[in-house]
Short mmCIF file of C-alpha atoms in Angstrom, two decimals:
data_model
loop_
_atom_site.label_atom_id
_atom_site.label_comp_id
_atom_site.label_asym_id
_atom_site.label_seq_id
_atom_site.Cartn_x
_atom_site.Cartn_y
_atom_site.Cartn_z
CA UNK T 1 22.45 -1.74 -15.80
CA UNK T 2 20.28 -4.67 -14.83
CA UNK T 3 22.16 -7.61 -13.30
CA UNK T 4 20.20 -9.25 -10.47
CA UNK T 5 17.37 -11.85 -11.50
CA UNK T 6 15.39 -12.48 -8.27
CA UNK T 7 11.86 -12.94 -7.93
CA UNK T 8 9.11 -14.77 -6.30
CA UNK T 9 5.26 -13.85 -6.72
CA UNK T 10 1.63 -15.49 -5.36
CA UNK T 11 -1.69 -13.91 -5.91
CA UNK T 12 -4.90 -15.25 -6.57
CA UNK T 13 -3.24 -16.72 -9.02
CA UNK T 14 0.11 -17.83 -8.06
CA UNK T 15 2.77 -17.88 -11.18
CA UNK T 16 6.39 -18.11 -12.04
CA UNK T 17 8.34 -15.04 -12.36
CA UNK T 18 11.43 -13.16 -13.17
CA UNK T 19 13.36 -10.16 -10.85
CA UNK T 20 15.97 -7.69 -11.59
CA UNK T 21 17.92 -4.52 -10.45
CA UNK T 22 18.44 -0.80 -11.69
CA UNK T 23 21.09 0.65 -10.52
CA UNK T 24 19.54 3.80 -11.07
CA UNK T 25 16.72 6.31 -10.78
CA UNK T 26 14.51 6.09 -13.82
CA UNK T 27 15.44 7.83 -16.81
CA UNK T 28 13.01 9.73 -19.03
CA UNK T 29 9.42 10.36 -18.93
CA UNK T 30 7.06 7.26 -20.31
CA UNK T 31 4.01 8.61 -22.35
CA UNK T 32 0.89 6.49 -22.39
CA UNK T 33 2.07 5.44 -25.62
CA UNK T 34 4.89 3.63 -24.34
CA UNK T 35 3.37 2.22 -21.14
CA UNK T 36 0.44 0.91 -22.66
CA UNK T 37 0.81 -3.01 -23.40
CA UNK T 38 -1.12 -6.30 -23.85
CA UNK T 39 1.82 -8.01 -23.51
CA UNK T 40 1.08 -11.40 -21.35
CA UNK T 41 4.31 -11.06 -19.54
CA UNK T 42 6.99 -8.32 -17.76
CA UNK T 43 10.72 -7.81 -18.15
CA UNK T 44 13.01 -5.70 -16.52
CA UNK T 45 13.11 -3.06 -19.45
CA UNK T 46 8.97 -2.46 -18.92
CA UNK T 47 9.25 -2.73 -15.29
CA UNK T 48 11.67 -0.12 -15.52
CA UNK T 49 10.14 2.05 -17.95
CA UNK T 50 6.34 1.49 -15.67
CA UNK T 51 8.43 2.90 -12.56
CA UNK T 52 9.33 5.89 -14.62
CA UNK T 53 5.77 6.65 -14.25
CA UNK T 54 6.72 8.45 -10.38
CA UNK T 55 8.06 11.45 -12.47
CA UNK T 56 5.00 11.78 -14.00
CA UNK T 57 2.70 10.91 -10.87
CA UNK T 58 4.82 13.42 -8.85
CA UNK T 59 4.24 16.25 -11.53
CA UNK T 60 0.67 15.37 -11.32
CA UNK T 61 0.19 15.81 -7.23
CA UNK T 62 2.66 19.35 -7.64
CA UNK T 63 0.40 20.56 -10.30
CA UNK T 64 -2.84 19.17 -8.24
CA UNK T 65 -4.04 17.71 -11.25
CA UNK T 66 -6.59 14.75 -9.68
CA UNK T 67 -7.57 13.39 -13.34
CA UNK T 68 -4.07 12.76 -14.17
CA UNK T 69 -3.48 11.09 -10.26
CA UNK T 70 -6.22 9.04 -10.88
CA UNK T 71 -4.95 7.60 -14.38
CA UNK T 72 -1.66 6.84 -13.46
CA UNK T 73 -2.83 4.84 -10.28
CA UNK T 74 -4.93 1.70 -9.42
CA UNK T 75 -6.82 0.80 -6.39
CA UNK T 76 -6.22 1.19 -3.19
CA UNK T 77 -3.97 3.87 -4.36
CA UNK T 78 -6.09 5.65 -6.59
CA UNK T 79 -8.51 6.18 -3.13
CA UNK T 80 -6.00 8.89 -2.74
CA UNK T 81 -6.56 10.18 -6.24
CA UNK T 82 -10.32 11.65 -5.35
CA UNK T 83 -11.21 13.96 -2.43
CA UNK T 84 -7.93 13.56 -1.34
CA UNK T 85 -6.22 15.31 -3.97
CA UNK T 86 -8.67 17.87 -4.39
CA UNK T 87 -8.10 18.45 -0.63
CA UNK T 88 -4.72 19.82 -1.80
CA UNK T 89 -6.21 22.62 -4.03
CA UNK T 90 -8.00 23.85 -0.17
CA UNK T 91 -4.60 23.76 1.57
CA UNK T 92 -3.92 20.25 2.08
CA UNK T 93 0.11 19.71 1.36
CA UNK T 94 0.99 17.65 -1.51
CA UNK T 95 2.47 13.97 -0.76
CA UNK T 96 6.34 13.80 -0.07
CA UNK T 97 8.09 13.75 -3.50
CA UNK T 98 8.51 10.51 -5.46
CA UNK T 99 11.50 11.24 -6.53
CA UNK T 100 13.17 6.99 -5.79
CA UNK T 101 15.84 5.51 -7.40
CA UNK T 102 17.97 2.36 -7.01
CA UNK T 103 15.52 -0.07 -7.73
CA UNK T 104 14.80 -3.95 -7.19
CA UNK T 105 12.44 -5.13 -9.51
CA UNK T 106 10.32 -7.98 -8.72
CA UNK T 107 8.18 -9.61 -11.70
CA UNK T 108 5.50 -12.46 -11.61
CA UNK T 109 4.30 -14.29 -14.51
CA UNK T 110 1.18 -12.78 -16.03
CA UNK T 111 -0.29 -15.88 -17.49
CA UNK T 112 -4.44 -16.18 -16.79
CA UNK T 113 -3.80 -12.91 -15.01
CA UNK T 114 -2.86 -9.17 -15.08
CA UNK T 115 0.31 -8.70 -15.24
CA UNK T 116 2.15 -6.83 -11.87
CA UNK T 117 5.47 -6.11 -10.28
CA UNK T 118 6.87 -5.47 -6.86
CA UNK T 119 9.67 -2.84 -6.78
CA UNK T 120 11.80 -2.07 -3.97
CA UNK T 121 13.31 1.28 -3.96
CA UNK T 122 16.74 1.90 -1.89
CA UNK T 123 16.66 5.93 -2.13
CA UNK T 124 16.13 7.94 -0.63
CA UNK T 125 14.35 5.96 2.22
CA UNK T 126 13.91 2.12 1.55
CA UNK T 127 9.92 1.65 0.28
CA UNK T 128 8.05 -0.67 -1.89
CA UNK T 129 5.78 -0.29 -4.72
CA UNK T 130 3.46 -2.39 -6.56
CA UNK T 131 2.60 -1.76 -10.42
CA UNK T 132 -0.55 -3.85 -12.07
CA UNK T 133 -1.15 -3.81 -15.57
CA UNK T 134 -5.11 -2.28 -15.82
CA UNK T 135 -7.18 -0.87 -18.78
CA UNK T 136 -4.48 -0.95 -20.79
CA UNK T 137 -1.40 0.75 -19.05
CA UNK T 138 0.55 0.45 -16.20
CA UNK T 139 -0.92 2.23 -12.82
CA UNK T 140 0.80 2.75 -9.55
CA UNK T 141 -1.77 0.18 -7.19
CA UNK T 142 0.58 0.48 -4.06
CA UNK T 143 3.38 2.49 -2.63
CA UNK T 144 5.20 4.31 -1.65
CA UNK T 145 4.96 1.58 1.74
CA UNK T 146 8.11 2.67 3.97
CA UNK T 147 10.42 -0.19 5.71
CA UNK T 148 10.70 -0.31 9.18
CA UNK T 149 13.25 -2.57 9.55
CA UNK T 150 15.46 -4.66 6.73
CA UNK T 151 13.46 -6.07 3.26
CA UNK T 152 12.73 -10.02 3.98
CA UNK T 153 15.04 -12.05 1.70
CA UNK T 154 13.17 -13.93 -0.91
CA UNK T 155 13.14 -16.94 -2.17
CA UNK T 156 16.36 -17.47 -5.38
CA UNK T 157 18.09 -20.54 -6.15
CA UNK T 158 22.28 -20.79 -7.23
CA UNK T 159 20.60 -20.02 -10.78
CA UNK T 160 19.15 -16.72 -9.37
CA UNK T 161 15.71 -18.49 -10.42
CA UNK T 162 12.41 -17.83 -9.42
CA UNK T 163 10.60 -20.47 -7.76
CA UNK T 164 6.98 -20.27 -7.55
CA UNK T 165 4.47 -20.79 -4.80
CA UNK T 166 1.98 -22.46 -6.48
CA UNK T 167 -2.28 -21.60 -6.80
CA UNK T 168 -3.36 -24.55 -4.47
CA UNK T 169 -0.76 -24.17 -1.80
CA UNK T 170 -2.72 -25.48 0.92
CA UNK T 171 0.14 -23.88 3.19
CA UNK T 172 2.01 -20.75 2.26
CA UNK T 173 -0.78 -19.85 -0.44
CA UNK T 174 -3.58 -19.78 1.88
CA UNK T 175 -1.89 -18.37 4.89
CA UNK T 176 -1.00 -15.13 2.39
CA UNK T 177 -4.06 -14.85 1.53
CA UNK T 178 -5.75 -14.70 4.84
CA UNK T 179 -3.45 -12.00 6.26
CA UNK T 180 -5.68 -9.13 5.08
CA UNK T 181 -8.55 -10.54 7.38
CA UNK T 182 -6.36 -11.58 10.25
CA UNK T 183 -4.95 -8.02 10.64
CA UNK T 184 -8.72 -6.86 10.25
CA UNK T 185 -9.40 -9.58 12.99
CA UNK T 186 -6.23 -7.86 15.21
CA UNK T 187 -7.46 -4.64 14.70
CA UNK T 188 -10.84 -5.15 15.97
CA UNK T 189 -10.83 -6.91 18.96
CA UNK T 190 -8.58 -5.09 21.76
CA UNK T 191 -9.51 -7.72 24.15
CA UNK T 192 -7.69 -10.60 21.87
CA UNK T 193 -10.01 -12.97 21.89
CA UNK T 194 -9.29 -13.73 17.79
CA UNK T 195 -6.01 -15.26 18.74
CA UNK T 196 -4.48 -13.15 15.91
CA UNK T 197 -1.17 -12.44 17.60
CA UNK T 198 1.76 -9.56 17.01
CA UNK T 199 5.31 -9.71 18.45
CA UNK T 200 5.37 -6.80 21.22
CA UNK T 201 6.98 -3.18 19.17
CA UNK T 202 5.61 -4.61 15.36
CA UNK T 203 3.92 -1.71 14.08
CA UNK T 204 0.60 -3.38 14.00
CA UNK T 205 0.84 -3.90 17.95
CA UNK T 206 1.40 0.35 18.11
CA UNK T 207 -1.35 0.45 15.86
CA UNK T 208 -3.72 -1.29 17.81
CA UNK T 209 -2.66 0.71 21.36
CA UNK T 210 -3.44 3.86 19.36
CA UNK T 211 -6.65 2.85 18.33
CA UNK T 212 -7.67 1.77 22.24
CA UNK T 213 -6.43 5.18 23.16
CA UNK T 214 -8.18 7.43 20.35
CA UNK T 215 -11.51 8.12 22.24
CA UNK T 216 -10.11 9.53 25.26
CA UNK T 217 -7.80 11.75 23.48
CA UNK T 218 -10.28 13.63 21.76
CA UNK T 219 -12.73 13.93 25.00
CA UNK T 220 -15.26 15.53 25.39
CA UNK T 221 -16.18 14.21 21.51
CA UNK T 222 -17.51 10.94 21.42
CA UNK T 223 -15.69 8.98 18.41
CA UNK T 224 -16.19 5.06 17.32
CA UNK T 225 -13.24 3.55 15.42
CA UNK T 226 -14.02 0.74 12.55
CA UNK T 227 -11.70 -1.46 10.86
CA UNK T 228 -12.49 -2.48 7.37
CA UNK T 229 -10.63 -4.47 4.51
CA UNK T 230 -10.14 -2.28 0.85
CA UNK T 231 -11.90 -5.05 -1.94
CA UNK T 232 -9.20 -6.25 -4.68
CA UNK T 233 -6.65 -8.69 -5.21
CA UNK T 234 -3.59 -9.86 -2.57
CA UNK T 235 -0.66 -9.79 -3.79
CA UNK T 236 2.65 -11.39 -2.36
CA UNK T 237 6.22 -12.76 -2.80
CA UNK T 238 7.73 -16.29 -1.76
CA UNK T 239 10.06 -15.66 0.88
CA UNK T 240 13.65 -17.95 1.33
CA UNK T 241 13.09 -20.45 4.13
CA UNK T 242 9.07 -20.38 3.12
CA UNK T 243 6.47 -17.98 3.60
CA UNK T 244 5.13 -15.18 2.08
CA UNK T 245 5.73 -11.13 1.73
CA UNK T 246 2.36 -9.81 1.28
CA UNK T 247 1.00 -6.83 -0.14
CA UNK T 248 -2.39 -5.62 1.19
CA UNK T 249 -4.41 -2.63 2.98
CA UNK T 250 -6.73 -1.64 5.45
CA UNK T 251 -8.93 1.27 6.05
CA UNK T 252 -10.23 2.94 9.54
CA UNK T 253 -12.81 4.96 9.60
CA UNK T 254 -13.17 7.54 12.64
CA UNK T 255 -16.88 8.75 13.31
CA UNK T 256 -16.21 11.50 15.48
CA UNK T 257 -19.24 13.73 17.50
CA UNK T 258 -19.50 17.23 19.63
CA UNK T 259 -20.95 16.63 22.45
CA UNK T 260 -21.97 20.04 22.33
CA UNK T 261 -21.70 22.45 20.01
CA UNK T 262 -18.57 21.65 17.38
CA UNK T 263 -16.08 19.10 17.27
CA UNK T 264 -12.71 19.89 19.51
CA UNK T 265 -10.11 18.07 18.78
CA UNK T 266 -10.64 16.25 15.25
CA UNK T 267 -8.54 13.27 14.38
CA UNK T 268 -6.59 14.45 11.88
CA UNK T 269 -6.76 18.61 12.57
CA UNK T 270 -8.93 21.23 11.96
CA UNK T 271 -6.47 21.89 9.09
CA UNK T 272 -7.48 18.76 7.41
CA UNK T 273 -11.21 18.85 8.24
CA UNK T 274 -11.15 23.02 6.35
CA UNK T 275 -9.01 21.15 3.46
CA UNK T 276 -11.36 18.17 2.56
CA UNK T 277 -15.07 19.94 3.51
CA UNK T 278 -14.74 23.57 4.03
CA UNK T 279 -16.19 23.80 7.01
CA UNK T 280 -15.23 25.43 10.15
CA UNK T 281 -17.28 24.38 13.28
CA UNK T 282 -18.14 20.91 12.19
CA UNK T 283 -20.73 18.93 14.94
CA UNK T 284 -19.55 15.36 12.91
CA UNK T 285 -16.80 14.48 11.22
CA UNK T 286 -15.66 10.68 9.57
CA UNK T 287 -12.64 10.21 8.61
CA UNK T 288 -11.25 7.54 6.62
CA UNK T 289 -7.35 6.71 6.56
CA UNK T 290 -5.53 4.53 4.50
CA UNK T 291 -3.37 1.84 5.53
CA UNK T 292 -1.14 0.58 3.14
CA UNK T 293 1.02 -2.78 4.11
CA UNK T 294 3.63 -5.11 3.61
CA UNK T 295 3.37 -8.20 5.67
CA UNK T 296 5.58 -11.24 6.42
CA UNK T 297 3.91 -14.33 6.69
CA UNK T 298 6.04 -17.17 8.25
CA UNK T 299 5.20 -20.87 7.66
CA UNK T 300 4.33 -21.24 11.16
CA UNK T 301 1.64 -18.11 10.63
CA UNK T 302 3.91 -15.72 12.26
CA UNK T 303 2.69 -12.25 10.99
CA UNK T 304 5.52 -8.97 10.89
CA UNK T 305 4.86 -6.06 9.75
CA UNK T 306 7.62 -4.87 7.12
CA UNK T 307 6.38 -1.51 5.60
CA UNK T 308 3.87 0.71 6.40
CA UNK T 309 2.30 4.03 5.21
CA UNK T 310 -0.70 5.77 6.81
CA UNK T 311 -2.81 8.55 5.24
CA UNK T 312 -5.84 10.80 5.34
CA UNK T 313 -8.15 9.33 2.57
CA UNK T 314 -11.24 11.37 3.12
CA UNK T 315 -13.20 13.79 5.36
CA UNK T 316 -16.77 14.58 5.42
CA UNK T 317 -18.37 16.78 8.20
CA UNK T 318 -22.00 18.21 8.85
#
C-alpha cells in the first residue's frame, strides 16, 4: 500500500518530483517487457515494479551470469558487472543477497532528462538505491549504499509536496555538485592543505587514516594509493532545513610491488588476487575498489557521510 508522498531531487538538471512508500518487499518478477518505458515521468507503481528488478539482479550474481548483471545495472554499478563478476566463477563469493523490502521511494521529475529514483530500503539493514532510466529500461546505477547512522530528513511541506531545488541554485545546487571533487580533494591530501574538512569518526575521516596507513601494512611491498572520481551524472535530494543528500562515488586504485620476488601481503588477499587473475606469485598487483556514497551537504558546506559501501572492482597482476 503506498501512502507517503515525499520527495526532493537535484541533478544536473534539477526538477520537481514526487515520493512514496511500500510497505512491502517487491512482489513478482518484472520482465524487460514490463520495465522498459519512454515514459517522461515516474510514479510509485514503476518505481515499485523497477525495484523488483533485485530479485532478478540477485538470481543473476547466484547463477554468475555477468551478461545478465550487466543489463540490469548502470554505471558505477555495472563496474561490478565485468571482471568482478567473472571473479566469482574463480572463487570469488557472490555479493550479500538483495533480498530488501520496506521501501521509501523517492522520484524526481524526468523532464529534459532521464528519468531516476532514490529508494530507501528499511530491511533487512537500512540502504539506499538509485534506479536511472537508460537504453530503454530501468538499471540498478547505485546501491545497495549501507547507513551508518539515521536517513537525513528531506525536504516535504504540510501537503507532503515536493519542493524542488532548482538548476541555477547558486547555493545548494552547486555545493551538491561539487561534493564528488571535494571528497576526491579529502582523499588526496593527508596533510589538509585543501581545507576540505570531516567531523572527527565520519566515515570519510576513517577512510582517509586507512589510506595513510596502507603502505606500511603491507611492508616490505612498496604500494602508491590514487584517488579518482567515476565519470557520470550527480545525483541528490533537497534536504528539510536546506541542503542536499547526494549520491556519488569514488574509486582507489592500489599499485602494489614485491620488493623481491612476489607480492606478500596484497590489499585485498591472495584469495582475491587467484579469483580476478589466476595467478599465484604475482610481482604487481592494482587494485581498484569501489566506493559508493551518500553524502549530506549542509548549507554552510558541512559534508557527512550517510551511507557507504566499499568493494573490490578489479585486479590485474603480472
Amino acid at each position: 500500500m503506498l501512502r507517503r508522498l515525499a520527495a526532493l531531487a537535484i541533478g544536473v538538471v534539477l526538477l520537481p518530483g514526487c515520493g512514496a512508500r511500500d510497505d512491502g518487499p517487491p512482489v513478482g518478477t518484472p520482465s524487460p517487457a514490463n520495465v522498459a518505458t519512454s515514459a517522461p515521468t515516474v510514479g510509485p507503481d514503476e518505481a515499485a515494479t523497477a525495484f523488483g528488478l533485485l530479485r532478478r539482479l540477485d538470481d543473476a550474481w547466484s547463477g554468475k551470469d555477468c551478461a545478465e548483471v550487466a543489463f540490469l545495472t548502470a554505471s558505477p554499478e555495472s563496474g561490478l558487472g565485468g571482471r568482478a563478476c567473472e571473479a566469482t566463477r574463480n572463487g570469488r563469493p557472490v555479493p550479500a543477497s538483495l533480498a530488501y523490502g520496506d521501501v521509501d521511494y523517492y522520484i524526481p521529475g524526468a523532464l529534459g532528462g532521464r528519468p531516476w529514483f532514490v529508494a530507501l530500503a528499511h530491511r533487512p539493514h537500512p540502504s539506499y538505491f538509485l534506479f536511472e532510466h537508460d537504453e530503454g529500461r530501468w538499471r540498478l546505477a547505485l546501491g545497495p549504499i549501507r547507513l551508518v547512522g539515521d536517513a537525513p530528513e528531506l525536504d516535504v511541506d504540510e501537503t507532503q509536496a515536493a519542493h524542488a531545488v532548482p538548476a541555477d541554485d547558486p547555493e545548494d545546487g552547486v555545493r551538491a555538485r561539487l561534493a564528488p571533487q571535494k571528497h576526491l580533494a579529502y582523499l588526496s591530501d593527508p596533510a589538509g592543505l585543501s581545507g576540505v574538512r570531516f567531523a572527527s569518526g565520519d566515515a570519510m575521516t576513517r577512510l582517509l587514516a586507512e589510506l595513510v596507513r596502507k603502505p606500511s601494512q603491507v611492508r616490505p611491498d612498496r604500494l602508491g594509493v590514487d584517488v579518482r572520481l567515476v565519470p557520470g551524472e550527480t545525483r541528490a535530494l533537497a534536504l528539510a532545513g536546506g541542503g542536499a543528500l547526494v549520491f556519488h562515488a569514488l574509486q582507489v586504485v592500489y599499485s602494489q610491488r614485491a620488493r623481491t620476488g612476489k607480492v606478500a601481503h596484497p590489499v585485498f588477499g591472495a584469495a582475491a588476487v587467484r579469483a580476478f587473475t589466476g595467478k599465484a606469485s604475482p610481482k604487481t598487483v592494482t587494485a581498484t575498489e569501489l566506493i559508493l556514497l551518500a553524502t549530506t551537504v549542509a548549507p554552510d558546506g558541512r559534508m557527512t557521510t550517510v551511507a557507504l559501501r566499499r568493494t573490490p572492482a578489479d585486479i590485474t597482476a603480472t
